[in-house]
mmCIF file of C-alpha atoms in Angstrom:
data_model
loop_
_atom_site.group_PDB
_atom_site.id
_atom_site.type_symbol
_atom_site.label_atom_id
_atom_site.label_comp_id
_atom_site.label_asym_id
_atom_site.label_seq_id
_atom_site.Cartn_x
_atom_site.Cartn_y
_atom_site.Cartn_z
ATOM 1 C CA UNK V 333 137.592 41.961 130.612
ATOM 2 C CA UNK V 334 135.423 43.008 133.553
ATOM 3 C CA UNK V 335 133.764 46.653 133.090
ATOM 4 C CA UNK V 336 130.966 48.827 134.374
ATOM 5 C CA UNK V 337 128.190 48.473 131.321
ATOM 6 C CA UNK V 338 125.307 50.533 133.124
ATOM 7 C CA UNK V 339 125.519 54.078 131.385
ATOM 8 C CA UNK V 340 123.857 55.551 134.251
ATOM 9 C CA UNK V 341 126.180 53.928 136.925
ATOM 10 C CA UNK V 342 128.994 54.721 134.576
ATOM 11 C CA UNK V 343 128.019 58.817 135.021
ATOM 12 C CA UNK V 344 127.316 58.628 138.513
ATOM 13 C CA UNK V 345 130.700 57.311 139.393
ATOM 14 C CA UNK V 346 132.286 59.452 136.944
ATOM 15 C CA UNK V 347 130.988 62.405 138.681
ATOM 16 C CA UNK V 348 132.214 61.057 142.100
ATOM 17 C CA UNK V 349 135.748 60.793 140.561
ATOM 18 C CA UNK V 350 135.784 64.383 139.386
ATOM 19 C CA UNK V 351 134.268 65.713 142.606
ATOM 20 C CA UNK V 352 136.888 63.947 144.507
ATOM 21 C CA UNK V 353 139.771 64.878 142.250
ATOM 22 C CA UNK V 354 138.826 68.537 142.547
ATOM 23 C CA UNK V 355 139.156 68.327 146.334
ATOM 24 C CA UNK V 356 138.907 71.960 147.742
ATOM 25 C CA UNK V 357 138.053 73.165 144.333
ATOM 26 C CA UNK V 358 134.508 73.762 145.031
ATOM 27 C CA UNK V 359 131.605 75.738 143.244
ATOM 28 C CA UNK V 360 128.226 77.027 143.889
ATOM 29 C CA UNK V 361 126.024 74.309 143.380
ATOM 30 C CA UNK V 362 124.720 75.054 140.003
ATOM 31 C CA UNK V 363 128.175 76.271 138.165
ATOM 32 C CA UNK V 364 129.696 73.111 139.647
ATOM 33 C CA UNK V 365 127.358 71.010 137.684
ATOM 34 C CA UNK V 366 127.826 72.945 134.547
ATOM 35 C CA UNK V 367 131.938 72.812 135.334
ATOM 36 C CA UNK V 368 131.976 68.958 136.307
ATOM 37 C CA UNK V 369 130.253 68.098 133.169
ATOM 38 C CA UNK V 370 132.838 70.136 130.911
ATOM 39 C CA UNK V 371 135.512 68.025 132.704
ATOM 40 C CA UNK V 372 133.510 64.966 132.171
ATOM 41 C CA UNK V 373 133.731 65.537 128.597
ATOM 42 C CA UNK V 374 137.142 66.057 128.361
ATOM 43 C CA UNK V 375 139.212 64.633 131.121
ATOM 44 C CA UNK V 376 140.633 68.119 131.287
ATOM 45 C CA UNK V 377 140.617 69.516 135.037
ATOM 46 C CA UNK V 378 141.708 72.992 133.662
ATOM 47 C CA UNK V 379 138.254 73.584 132.920
ATOM 48 C CA UNK V 380 137.870 74.250 136.388
ATOM 49 C CA UNK V 381 140.440 77.156 136.375
ATOM 50 C CA UNK V 382 139.391 78.688 132.905
ATOM 51 C CA UNK V 383 135.687 78.690 132.721
ATOM 52 C CA UNK V 384 134.191 82.053 133.574
ATOM 53 C CA UNK V 385 129.937 81.955 134.434
ATOM 54 C CA UNK V 386 128.692 85.532 134.487
ATOM 55 C CA UNK V 387 126.605 86.319 137.495
ATOM 56 C CA UNK V 388 123.172 86.117 135.581
ATOM 57 C CA UNK V 389 124.125 83.753 133.090
ATOM 58 C CA UNK V 390 122.260 80.420 134.581
ATOM 59 C CA UNK V 391 119.215 81.842 135.477
ATOM 60 C CA UNK V 392 118.759 83.870 132.314
ATOM 61 C CA UNK V 393 119.468 80.745 130.267
ATOM 62 C CA UNK V 394 117.005 78.479 132.513
ATOM 63 C CA UNK V 395 114.343 81.271 131.975
ATOM 64 C CA UNK V 396 114.728 81.182 128.326
ATOM 65 C CA UNK V 397 114.781 77.465 128.107
ATOM 66 C CA UNK V 398 111.471 77.066 130.368
ATOM 67 C CA UNK V 399 109.857 79.512 127.818
ATOM 68 C CA UNK V 400 110.781 77.056 124.981
ATOM 69 C CA UNK V 401 113.316 79.487 122.909
ATOM 70 C CA UNK V 402 115.351 78.055 119.999
ATOM 71 C CA UNK V 403 119.114 77.503 120.407
ATOM 72 C CA UNK V 404 121.520 78.272 117.559
ATOM 73 C CA UNK V 405 124.936 76.595 117.270
ATOM 74 C CA UNK V 406 127.581 77.303 115.188
ATOM 75 C CA UNK V 407 128.514 73.584 114.384
ATOM 76 C CA UNK V 408 126.396 70.315 113.645
ATOM 77 C CA UNK V 409 128.841 68.520 115.982
ATOM 78 C CA UNK V 410 127.635 70.826 119.230
ATOM 79 C CA UNK V 411 124.298 70.114 117.991
ATOM 80 C CA UNK V 412 124.699 66.290 117.617
ATOM 81 C CA UNK V 413 125.772 66.459 121.391
ATOM 82 C CA UNK V 414 122.906 68.256 122.796
ATOM 83 C CA UNK V 415 120.192 66.174 124.468
ATOM 84 C CA UNK V 416 117.163 66.492 122.004
ATOM 85 C CA UNK V 417 114.690 64.509 124.151
ATOM 86 C CA UNK V 418 115.096 66.939 127.128
ATOM 87 C CA UNK V 419 114.949 69.897 124.425
ATOM 88 C CA UNK V 420 111.627 68.327 123.147
ATOM 89 C CA UNK V 421 110.110 68.083 126.692
ATOM 90 C CA UNK V 422 110.897 71.680 127.399
ATOM 91 C CA UNK V 423 109.340 72.653 123.865
ATOM 92 C CA UNK V 424 112.886 74.290 122.703
ATOM 93 C CA UNK V 425 114.308 73.784 119.096
ATOM 94 C CA UNK V 426 117.981 73.676 118.079
ATOM 95 C CA UNK V 427 119.205 74.405 114.977
ATOM 96 C CA UNK V 428 122.480 75.089 112.725
ATOM 97 C CA UNK V 429 122.706 77.052 109.408
ATOM 98 C CA UNK V 430 126.380 76.250 108.622
ATOM 99 C CA UNK V 431 125.374 73.793 105.937
ATOM 100 C CA UNK V 432 122.275 75.919 104.418
ATOM 101 C CA UNK V 433 122.840 76.077 100.913
ATOM 102 C CA UNK V 434 121.897 79.572 100.585
ATOM 103 C CA UNK V 435 124.568 80.465 103.547
ATOM 104 C CA UNK V 436 127.273 78.834 101.480
ATOM 105 C CA UNK V 437 126.426 81.101 98.578
ATOM 106 C CA UNK V 438 126.176 84.743 100.436
ATOM 107 C CA UNK V 439 129.729 83.399 102.305
ATOM 108 C CA UNK V 440 131.182 82.866 98.955
ATOM 109 C CA UNK V 441 130.150 85.889 96.952
ATOM 110 C CA UNK V 442 131.002 88.114 100.152
ATOM 111 C CA UNK V 443 134.273 86.227 100.985
ATOM 112 C CA UNK V 444 133.228 85.810 104.394
ATOM 113 C CA UNK V 445 132.996 82.213 106.723
ATOM 114 C CA UNK V 446 129.800 80.591 106.405
ATOM 115 C CA UNK V 447 129.710 80.576 110.234
ATOM 116 C CA UNK V 448 129.319 84.720 110.022
ATOM 117 C CA UNK V 449 126.842 84.656 107.489
ATOM 118 C CA UNK V 450 124.864 82.020 109.533
ATOM 119 C CA UNK V 451 125.322 83.908 112.563
ATOM 120 C CA UNK V 452 123.469 87.175 110.737
ATOM 121 C CA UNK V 453 120.327 84.642 110.112
ATOM 122 C CA UNK V 454 120.240 83.155 113.689
ATOM 123 C CA UNK V 455 120.492 87.087 115.083
ATOM 124 C CA UNK V 456 117.295 87.559 112.817
ATOM 125 C CA UNK V 457 115.452 85.120 114.431
ATOM 126 C CA UNK V 458 113.143 86.313 117.217
ATOM 127 C CA UNK V 459 112.756 83.265 119.203
ATOM 128 C CA UNK V 460 116.711 82.248 119.281
ATOM 129 C CA UNK V 461 117.509 83.216 122.915
ATOM 130 C CA UNK V 462 120.671 80.949 123.547
ATOM 131 C CA UNK V 463 123.647 81.297 121.191
ATOM 132 C CA UNK V 464 126.088 78.158 121.130
ATOM 133 C CA UNK V 465 129.589 78.629 119.838
ATOM 134 C CA UNK V 466 132.043 75.864 120.164
ATOM 135 C CA UNK V 467 134.065 76.105 117.028
ATOM 136 C CA UNK V 468 134.229 79.443 114.993
ATOM 137 C CA UNK V 469 135.875 82.496 116.598
ATOM 138 C CA UNK V 470 134.228 84.740 113.769
ATOM 139 C CA UNK V 471 130.947 83.755 114.695
ATOM 140 C CA UNK V 472 131.603 84.812 118.094
ATOM 141 C CA UNK V 473 133.119 88.149 116.821
ATOM 142 C CA UNK V 474 130.153 88.756 114.560
ATOM 143 C CA UNK V 475 127.819 87.953 117.480
ATOM 144 C CA UNK V 476 129.675 90.912 119.582
ATOM 145 C CA UNK V 477 129.127 92.936 116.998
ATOM 146 C CA UNK V 478 125.507 92.515 116.647
ATOM 147 C CA UNK V 479 125.191 92.729 120.634
ATOM 148 C CA UNK V 480 126.817 96.116 120.123
ATOM 149 C CA UNK V 481 124.739 97.473 117.605
ATOM 150 C CA UNK V 482 121.714 96.097 119.709
ATOM 151 C CA UNK V 483 120.599 93.999 116.865
ATOM 152 C CA UNK V 484 120.234 91.105 119.612
ATOM 153 C CA UNK V 485 120.380 90.751 123.185
ATOM 154 C CA UNK V 486 120.788 86.995 124.170
ATOM 155 C CA UNK V 487 119.407 85.470 127.169
ATOM 156 C CA UNK V 488 122.933 83.346 127.063
ATOM 157 C CA UNK V 489 126.016 83.073 125.006
ATOM 158 C CA UNK V 490 128.104 79.730 125.341
ATOM 159 C CA UNK V 491 130.950 81.173 123.734
ATOM 160 C CA UNK V 492 133.599 78.612 123.707
ATOM 161 C CA UNK V 493 135.692 78.467 120.457
ATOM 162 C CA UNK V 494 138.508 76.442 120.321
ATOM 163 C CA UNK V 495 142.050 77.175 118.715
ATOM 164 C CA UNK V 496 145.060 79.345 117.907
ATOM 165 C CA UNK V 497 143.726 81.716 115.522
ATOM 166 C CA UNK V 498 141.125 84.128 117.094
ATOM 167 C CA UNK V 499 139.636 81.972 119.751
ATOM 168 C CA UNK V 500 141.156 83.558 122.584
ATOM 169 C CA UNK V 501 140.534 87.026 121.323
ATOM 170 C CA UNK V 502 136.850 86.133 120.581
ATOM 171 C CA UNK V 503 136.274 85.272 124.114
ATOM 172 C CA UNK V 504 137.919 88.232 125.673
ATOM 173 C CA UNK V 505 135.484 90.347 123.383
ATOM 174 C CA UNK V 506 132.727 88.232 124.788
ATOM 175 C CA UNK V 507 133.471 88.847 128.429
ATOM 176 C CA UNK V 508 133.870 92.651 128.018
ATOM 177 C CA UNK V 509 130.332 92.632 127.011
ATOM 178 C CA UNK V 510 127.152 92.582 129.846
ATOM 179 C CA UNK V 511 125.410 89.721 128.032
ATOM 180 C CA UNK V 512 124.993 86.789 130.076
ATOM 181 C CA UNK V 513 127.805 84.373 128.725
ATOM 182 C CA UNK V 514 129.405 81.322 129.909
ATOM 183 C CA UNK V 515 133.296 81.073 128.491
ATOM 184 C CA UNK V 516 136.390 79.410 128.519
ATOM 185 C CA UNK V 517 139.441 81.996 128.891
ATOM 186 C CA UNK V 518 142.406 81.056 126.541
ATOM 187 C CA UNK V 519 142.621 78.593 123.455
ATOM 188 C CA UNK V 520 140.484 75.695 125.014
ATOM 189 C CA UNK V 521 136.677 74.935 124.501
ATOM 190 C CA UNK V 522 135.270 73.122 121.455
ATOM 191 C CA UNK V 523 132.105 71.379 120.417
ATOM 192 C CA UNK V 524 131.965 68.985 122.958
ATOM 193 C CA UNK V 525 132.549 71.392 125.810
ATOM 194 C CA UNK V 526 129.633 73.653 124.167
ATOM 195 C CA UNK V 527 127.412 70.773 124.373
ATOM 196 C CA UNK V 528 128.304 69.682 127.885
ATOM 197 C CA UNK V 529 127.458 73.338 128.767
ATOM 198 C CA UNK V 530 123.979 73.324 127.252
ATOM 199 C CA UNK V 531 123.300 69.648 128.584
ATOM 200 C CA UNK V 532 124.351 70.824 132.125
ATOM 201 C CA UNK V 533 121.437 73.595 132.196
ATOM 202 C CA UNK V 534 118.653 71.219 130.372
ATOM 203 C CA UNK V 535 119.289 68.416 133.576
ATOM 204 C CA UNK V 536 118.774 71.221 135.740
ATOM 205 C CA UNK V 537 115.332 71.272 134.516
ATOM 206 C CA UNK V 538 114.482 67.664 134.186
ATOM 207 C CA UNK S 493 137.487 94.442 116.262
ATOM 208 C CA UNK S 494 139.813 93.193 113.614
ATOM 209 C CA UNK S 495 140.746 89.367 112.812
ATOM 210 C CA UNK S 496 141.491 86.968 110.213
ATOM 211 C CA UNK S 497 138.103 85.951 108.227
ATOM 212 C CA UNK S 498 139.246 83.226 105.723
ATOM 213 C CA UNK S 499 139.016 79.798 107.007
ATOM 214 C CA UNK S 500 141.668 78.432 104.869
ATOM 215 C CA UNK S 501 144.065 81.167 106.386
ATOM 216 C CA UNK S 502 142.920 80.637 110.203
ATOM 217 C CA UNK S 503 143.798 76.686 109.406
ATOM 218 C CA UNK S 504 147.342 77.256 107.589
ATOM 219 C CA UNK S 505 148.402 79.770 110.586
ATOM 220 C CA UNK S 506 146.943 77.352 113.292
ATOM 221 C CA UNK S 507 148.994 74.821 111.900
ATOM 222 C CA UNK S 508 151.935 77.008 112.020
ATOM 223 C CA UNK S 509 151.662 77.995 115.234
ATOM 224 C CA UNK S 510 151.252 74.351 116.527
ATOM 225 C CA UNK S 511 154.409 73.191 114.578
ATOM 226 C CA UNK S 512 156.115 76.300 116.284
ATOM 227 C CA UNK S 513 154.911 75.441 119.736
ATOM 228 C CA UNK S 514 155.833 71.568 119.362
ATOM 229 C CA UNK S 515 159.588 72.600 118.992
ATOM 230 C CA UNK S 516 161.946 69.930 119.188
ATOM 231 C CA UNK S 517 158.894 67.353 119.273
ATOM 232 C CA UNK S 518 158.720 66.092 115.737
ATOM 233 C CA UNK S 519 157.013 63.317 114.344
ATOM 234 C CA UNK S 520 157.123 61.256 111.044
ATOM 235 C CA UNK S 521 154.999 63.311 108.191
ATOM 236 C CA UNK S 522 151.781 61.462 108.136
ATOM 237 C CA UNK S 523 151.834 60.925 112.053
ATOM 238 C CA UNK S 524 152.840 64.436 112.624
ATOM 239 C CA UNK S 525 149.635 65.529 110.268
ATOM 240 C CA UNK S 526 147.339 63.351 112.684
ATOM 241 C CA UNK S 527 148.934 64.497 115.792
ATOM 242 C CA UNK S 528 148.528 68.168 114.744
ATOM 243 C CA UNK S 529 145.155 67.807 114.002
ATOM 244 C CA UNK S 530 144.072 66.559 117.396
ATOM 245 C CA UNK S 531 145.882 69.434 118.910
ATOM 246 C CA UNK S 532 144.260 71.699 116.437
ATOM 247 C CA UNK S 533 140.905 70.574 117.940
ATOM 248 C CA UNK S 534 141.322 70.613 121.513
ATOM 249 C CA UNK S 535 144.199 73.285 121.628
ATOM 250 C CA UNK S 536 145.531 70.577 124.385
ATOM 251 C CA UNK S 537 149.299 69.806 123.528
ATOM 252 C CA UNK S 538 149.367 66.731 125.782
ATOM 253 C CA UNK S 539 148.122 64.884 122.676
ATOM 254 C CA UNK S 540 151.548 65.082 121.475
ATOM 255 C CA UNK S 541 152.314 62.554 124.390
ATOM 256 C CA UNK S 542 149.641 60.199 124.829
ATOM 257 C CA UNK S 543 148.801 59.629 121.154
ATOM 258 C CA UNK S 544 149.781 56.188 119.795
ATOM 259 C CA UNK S 545 149.634 55.176 116.412
ATOM 260 C CA UNK S 546 150.208 51.285 115.513
ATOM 261 C CA UNK S 547 153.132 50.680 112.833
ATOM 262 C CA UNK S 548 150.651 49.896 110.114
ATOM 263 C CA UNK S 549 147.848 51.641 111.196
ATOM 264 C CA UNK S 550 148.060 54.703 108.474
ATOM 265 C CA UNK S 551 148.876 52.575 105.275
ATOM 266 C CA UNK S 552 145.907 50.020 106.420
ATOM 267 C CA UNK S 553 143.431 52.546 106.815
ATOM 268 C CA UNK S 554 144.122 54.728 103.542
ATOM 269 C CA UNK S 555 143.797 51.656 101.554
ATOM 270 C CA UNK S 556 140.417 51.017 103.107
ATOM 271 C CA UNK S 557 139.579 54.515 102.417
ATOM 272 C CA UNK S 558 140.715 54.038 99.116
ATOM 273 C CA UNK S 559 138.597 51.094 98.260
ATOM 274 C CA UNK S 560 135.491 52.727 99.429
ATOM 275 C CA UNK S 561 134.913 51.284 102.595
ATOM 276 C CA UNK S 562 132.072 52.187 105.337
ATOM 277 C CA UNK S 563 133.211 53.762 108.698
ATOM 278 C CA UNK S 564 131.131 53.108 111.741
ATOM 279 C CA UNK S 565 131.184 55.765 114.400
ATOM 280 C CA UNK S 566 129.704 55.284 118.228
ATOM 281 C CA UNK S 567 128.364 58.566 118.645
ATOM 282 C CA UNK S 568 126.714 61.137 116.030
ATOM 283 C CA UNK S 569 128.797 63.744 117.248
ATOM 284 C CA UNK S 570 132.076 62.259 116.012
ATOM 285 C CA UNK S 571 130.013 61.413 112.601
ATOM 286 C CA UNK S 572 128.865 65.073 112.541
ATOM 287 C CA UNK S 573 132.879 66.226 112.562
ATOM 288 C CA UNK S 574 134.064 63.958 109.756
ATOM 289 C CA UNK S 575 134.578 65.910 106.540
ATOM 290 C CA UNK S 576 131.325 64.149 104.595
ATOM 291 C CA UNK S 577 132.334 65.590 100.673
ATOM 292 C CA UNK S 578 135.461 63.979 101.237
ATOM 293 C CA UNK S 579 134.196 60.681 102.272
ATOM 294 C CA UNK S 580 131.778 61.043 99.121
ATOM 295 C CA UNK S 581 134.684 61.472 96.764
ATOM 296 C CA UNK S 582 136.077 58.174 98.143
ATOM 297 C CA UNK S 583 132.786 56.735 97.597
ATOM 298 C CA UNK S 584 133.177 55.823 101.373
ATOM 299 C CA UNK S 585 130.124 55.784 104.008
ATOM 300 C CA UNK S 586 129.555 56.590 107.333
ATOM 301 C CA UNK S 587 127.135 55.522 109.875
ATOM 302 C CA UNK S 588 126.268 55.504 113.471
ATOM 303 C CA UNK S 589 123.442 53.105 115.132
ATOM 304 C CA UNK S 590 123.005 54.553 118.418
ATOM 305 C CA UNK S 591 119.442 56.179 117.837
ATOM 306 C CA UNK S 592 118.375 52.835 115.943
ATOM 307 C CA UNK S 593 115.209 51.997 117.514
ATOM 308 C CA UNK S 594 115.818 48.482 117.332
ATOM 309 C CA UNK S 595 119.056 49.039 119.027
ATOM 310 C CA UNK S 596 117.513 50.726 121.816
ATOM 311 C CA UNK S 597 114.980 48.023 122.261
ATOM 312 C CA UNK S 598 117.952 45.397 122.282
ATOM 313 C CA UNK S 599 119.835 47.309 124.709
ATOM 314 C CA UNK S 600 116.753 47.837 127.213
ATOM 315 C CA UNK S 601 115.629 44.085 126.984
ATOM 316 C CA UNK S 602 119.534 42.755 127.647
ATOM 317 C CA UNK S 603 120.360 45.425 130.126
ATOM 318 C CA UNK S 604 123.367 46.535 128.019
ATOM 319 C CA UNK S 605 124.551 49.682 126.651
ATOM 320 C CA UNK S 606 123.006 51.151 123.223
ATOM 321 C CA UNK S 607 126.717 51.368 122.230
ATOM 322 C CA UNK S 608 127.524 47.948 122.959
ATOM 323 C CA UNK S 609 124.148 46.543 120.723
ATOM 324 C CA UNK S 610 125.081 49.013 118.141
ATOM 325 C CA UNK S 611 128.623 47.733 117.936
ATOM 326 C CA UNK S 612 127.602 43.873 117.497
ATOM 327 C CA UNK S 613 125.511 45.279 114.436
ATOM 328 C CA UNK S 614 128.405 47.114 112.965
ATOM 329 C CA UNK S 615 130.905 43.936 113.208
ATOM 330 C CA UNK S 616 128.502 42.026 111.127
ATOM 331 C CA UNK S 617 128.276 44.586 108.390
ATOM 332 C CA UNK S 618 131.046 43.543 105.780
ATOM 333 C CA UNK S 619 131.706 46.749 104.367
ATOM 334 C CA UNK S 620 132.519 48.435 107.489
ATOM 335 C CA UNK S 621 136.332 48.367 107.969
ATOM 336 C CA UNK S 622 136.983 51.177 110.447
ATOM 337 C CA UNK S 623 135.575 51.608 113.615
ATOM 338 C CA UNK S 624 135.476 55.180 115.334
ATOM 339 C CA UNK S 625 134.818 55.432 119.012
ATOM 340 C CA UNK S 626 135.308 58.625 120.917
ATOM 341 C CA UNK S 627 132.926 58.210 123.563
ATOM 342 C CA UNK S 628 131.770 54.697 124.884
ATOM 343 C CA UNK S 629 134.439 52.581 126.602
ATOM 344 C CA UNK S 630 131.740 49.922 126.616
ATOM 345 C CA UNK S 631 131.671 50.213 122.500
ATOM 346 C CA UNK S 632 135.599 49.697 122.733
ATOM 347 C CA UNK S 633 135.511 46.446 125.053
ATOM 348 C CA UNK S 634 132.872 44.967 122.834
ATOM 349 C CA UNK S 635 135.046 45.508 119.783
ATOM 350 C CA UNK S 636 138.055 44.105 121.499
ATOM 351 C CA UNK S 637 135.774 40.766 122.262
ATOM 352 C CA UNK S 638 134.748 40.227 118.873
ATOM 353 C CA UNK S 639 138.385 41.111 117.416
ATOM 354 C CA UNK S 640 139.433 38.062 120.172
ATOM 355 C CA UNK S 641 136.775 36.016 118.675
ATOM 356 C CA UNK S 642 138.052 36.490 115.010
ATOM 357 C CA UNK S 643 134.548 38.141 113.955
ATOM 358 C CA UNK S 644 136.246 40.822 112.693
ATOM 359 C CA UNK S 645 139.751 42.186 111.200
ATOM 360 C CA UNK S 646 139.139 45.891 111.156
ATOM 361 C CA UNK S 647 141.389 47.739 108.912
ATOM 362 C CA UNK S 648 141.485 50.758 111.646
ATOM 363 C CA UNK S 649 140.193 51.247 115.227
ATOM 364 C CA UNK S 650 140.377 54.652 116.257
ATOM 365 C CA UNK S 651 139.798 54.071 120.004
ATOM 366 C CA UNK S 652 139.606 57.275 121.842
ATOM 367 C CA UNK S 653 136.945 56.977 124.414
ATOM 368 C CA UNK S 654 137.047 59.846 127.068
ATOM 369 C CA UNK S 655 136.266 59.764 130.662
ATOM 370 C CA UNK S 656 136.877 58.440 134.283
ATOM 371 C CA UNK S 657 135.225 55.194 134.081
ATOM 372 C CA UNK S 658 136.340 52.286 131.839
ATOM 373 C CA UNK S 659 137.928 54.873 129.197
ATOM 374 C CA UNK S 660 141.939 54.163 129.984
ATOM 375 C CA UNK S 661 141.151 50.376 130.571
ATOM 376 C CA UNK S 662 139.334 49.896 127.237
ATOM 377 C CA UNK S 663 142.168 51.646 125.374
ATOM 378 C CA UNK S 664 144.735 49.454 127.353
ATOM 379 C CA UNK S 665 142.774 46.787 125.998
ATOM 380 C CA UNK S 666 143.095 47.983 122.299
ATOM 381 C CA UNK S 667 146.655 48.383 122.420
ATOM 382 C CA UNK S 668 147.272 44.717 123.592
ATOM 383 C CA UNK S 669 145.752 43.587 120.588
ATOM 384 C CA UNK S 670 147.481 43.476 116.974
ATOM 385 C CA UNK S 671 144.817 45.469 115.315
ATOM 386 C CA UNK S 672 145.788 48.702 113.396
ATOM 387 C CA UNK S 673 144.825 51.271 115.824
ATOM 388 C CA UNK S 674 145.083 54.950 116.883
ATOM 389 C CA UNK S 675 144.556 55.913 120.486
ATOM 390 C CA UNK S 676 145.042 58.183 123.290
ATOM 391 C CA UNK S 677 146.397 56.850 126.270
ATOM 392 C CA UNK S 678 144.777 57.658 129.729
ATOM 393 C CA UNK S 679 141.537 59.524 130.198
ATOM 394 C CA UNK S 680 141.430 61.849 127.329
ATOM 395 C CA UNK S 681 140.047 61.737 124.058
ATOM 396 C CA UNK S 682 136.329 62.258 122.748
ATOM 397 C CA UNK S 683 134.402 62.863 119.656
ATOM 398 C CA UNK S 684 136.256 65.901 118.521
ATOM 399 C CA UNK S 685 139.503 64.142 118.811
ATOM 400 C CA UNK S 686 138.240 61.157 116.849
ATOM 401 C CA UNK S 687 136.774 63.307 114.236
ATOM 402 C CA UNK S 688 139.931 65.175 113.728
ATOM 403 C CA UNK S 689 141.743 61.931 113.478
ATOM 404 C CA UNK S 690 139.601 60.428 110.578
ATOM 405 C CA UNK S 691 139.703 63.785 108.855
ATOM 406 C CA UNK S 692 143.358 63.911 109.130
ATOM 407 C CA UNK S 693 143.623 60.633 107.131
ATOM 408 C CA UNK S 694 140.747 61.765 104.525
ATOM 409 C CA UNK S 695 142.942 64.829 103.670
ATOM 410 C CA UNK S 696 146.024 62.641 102.920
ATOM 411 C CA UNK S 697 143.842 61.208 100.143
ATOM 412 C CA UNK S 698 142.273 64.665 98.785
#
C-alpha cells in the first residue's frame, strides 16, 4: 500500500483537486477559501452552489477575531473541529454550553431544547461575537429572535444546521436578517461544515 | 416563527421523512437504522448507495459493545459526536490519541502523521475492539496493515475517511479484508458520519 503520508501535502493536493474540479465555477479569493474548505470536509461539491456569504460577513468576522472575541458553538462536535492553536494565537475563546448541568435543568423545566437555553446564555455574554450553529435549528431560530429584539448584534452567524425538520426554515430566517452570516441553503450543513467555515476564517489570519 | 421544539419529535419526524423519500429503496432492519442515521446527519441521500456493511459487522459490533469494549476514534470530532451516556450504560470506553503529546513527538521524529502513530498505540490496547476512522486515510491504511500482520482482529472497523487524497483508496483496501466493517465507498464520509454509525449501533442496545 503506497500512499501520501505528509498531512500538509495531502491538504495541498486536496485543494488542487477541488479547484480543478470546480472548473469554471470561481469565487472571490476569501469566499473561495471558505467554500473549498467546506467541500474539502464533505467531498460534496453541492456546497459550491448552496453556500451564501453575506457581503460584510468575512471582514466583520476577521475584525472580531483580531480583537480576540469569544465564539459560541451549538455542539461539542463543531467545537472539537475548530483549530484551537490558531484560536489561542489570536487570544480568542470558544465554548459550548449544551452539556452545562444548569442548562439541562432549565431546559427540562421549561420544555425547551438545551440548545435554546444555551443560546440564551451565550447571547447574554458580551465577549461572544461569533455564533456557530451546525446542528440545532432551534438554536438558530432562537438567535434570530434575539437579533430581532436587539439583544445581540453578532459579528458573524455561521448558520448551517443540517436536517429534515426546521433546518432549511431556520436558515431562511437567518438570510432575511441584515446580520453578517454564512449559511448553506436547504437541508445540508452540519458540525463539520461549521468547523470548516470557522477554520477557513482563522487560517486567513495565520 | 413557529417551529417544532421537542428534540424527540424532531428526530421522529426526520426519520419518517427519510424513510418516505427513500421510497422503494429499503434495507434489512438494522442496516436501515444505520443508513438512515447517516442520512439524518448529512441530509445526503447518496449514503443509501455508497454504504457497505459487511455481513457479520453489526452482530460482531453489538457483541463487543455488550461486553464493554473500548472504542478508538481517529478524531476528537467523531468522539464528541458519540453518545456518552449510552456508552457508560454499556460500560464501554472511548478514546482518541491524536492530541497525545507523546504521539505528537513520535510523529515529528519519524515524519509520520499523528493519526498513524496514534493507531499503533490503539492497536496495542487489548480492550480496543472497535476502530472508528472518520477523517484520516493514513490511519485506515495503517490499520489494514496491522490486520494483515495479524497484530489485531477488530470486532468492527468503521472506516469512513472523507476527502480527495487517499480516502477512497483506503476504503478500497478495507473492503478487501475479511474484517467486519462499515464503510462508504468513494470520497464521502467524515466524522459526523462515523459518529452516526456508532450511535445507530449504540441505540440498538438501549
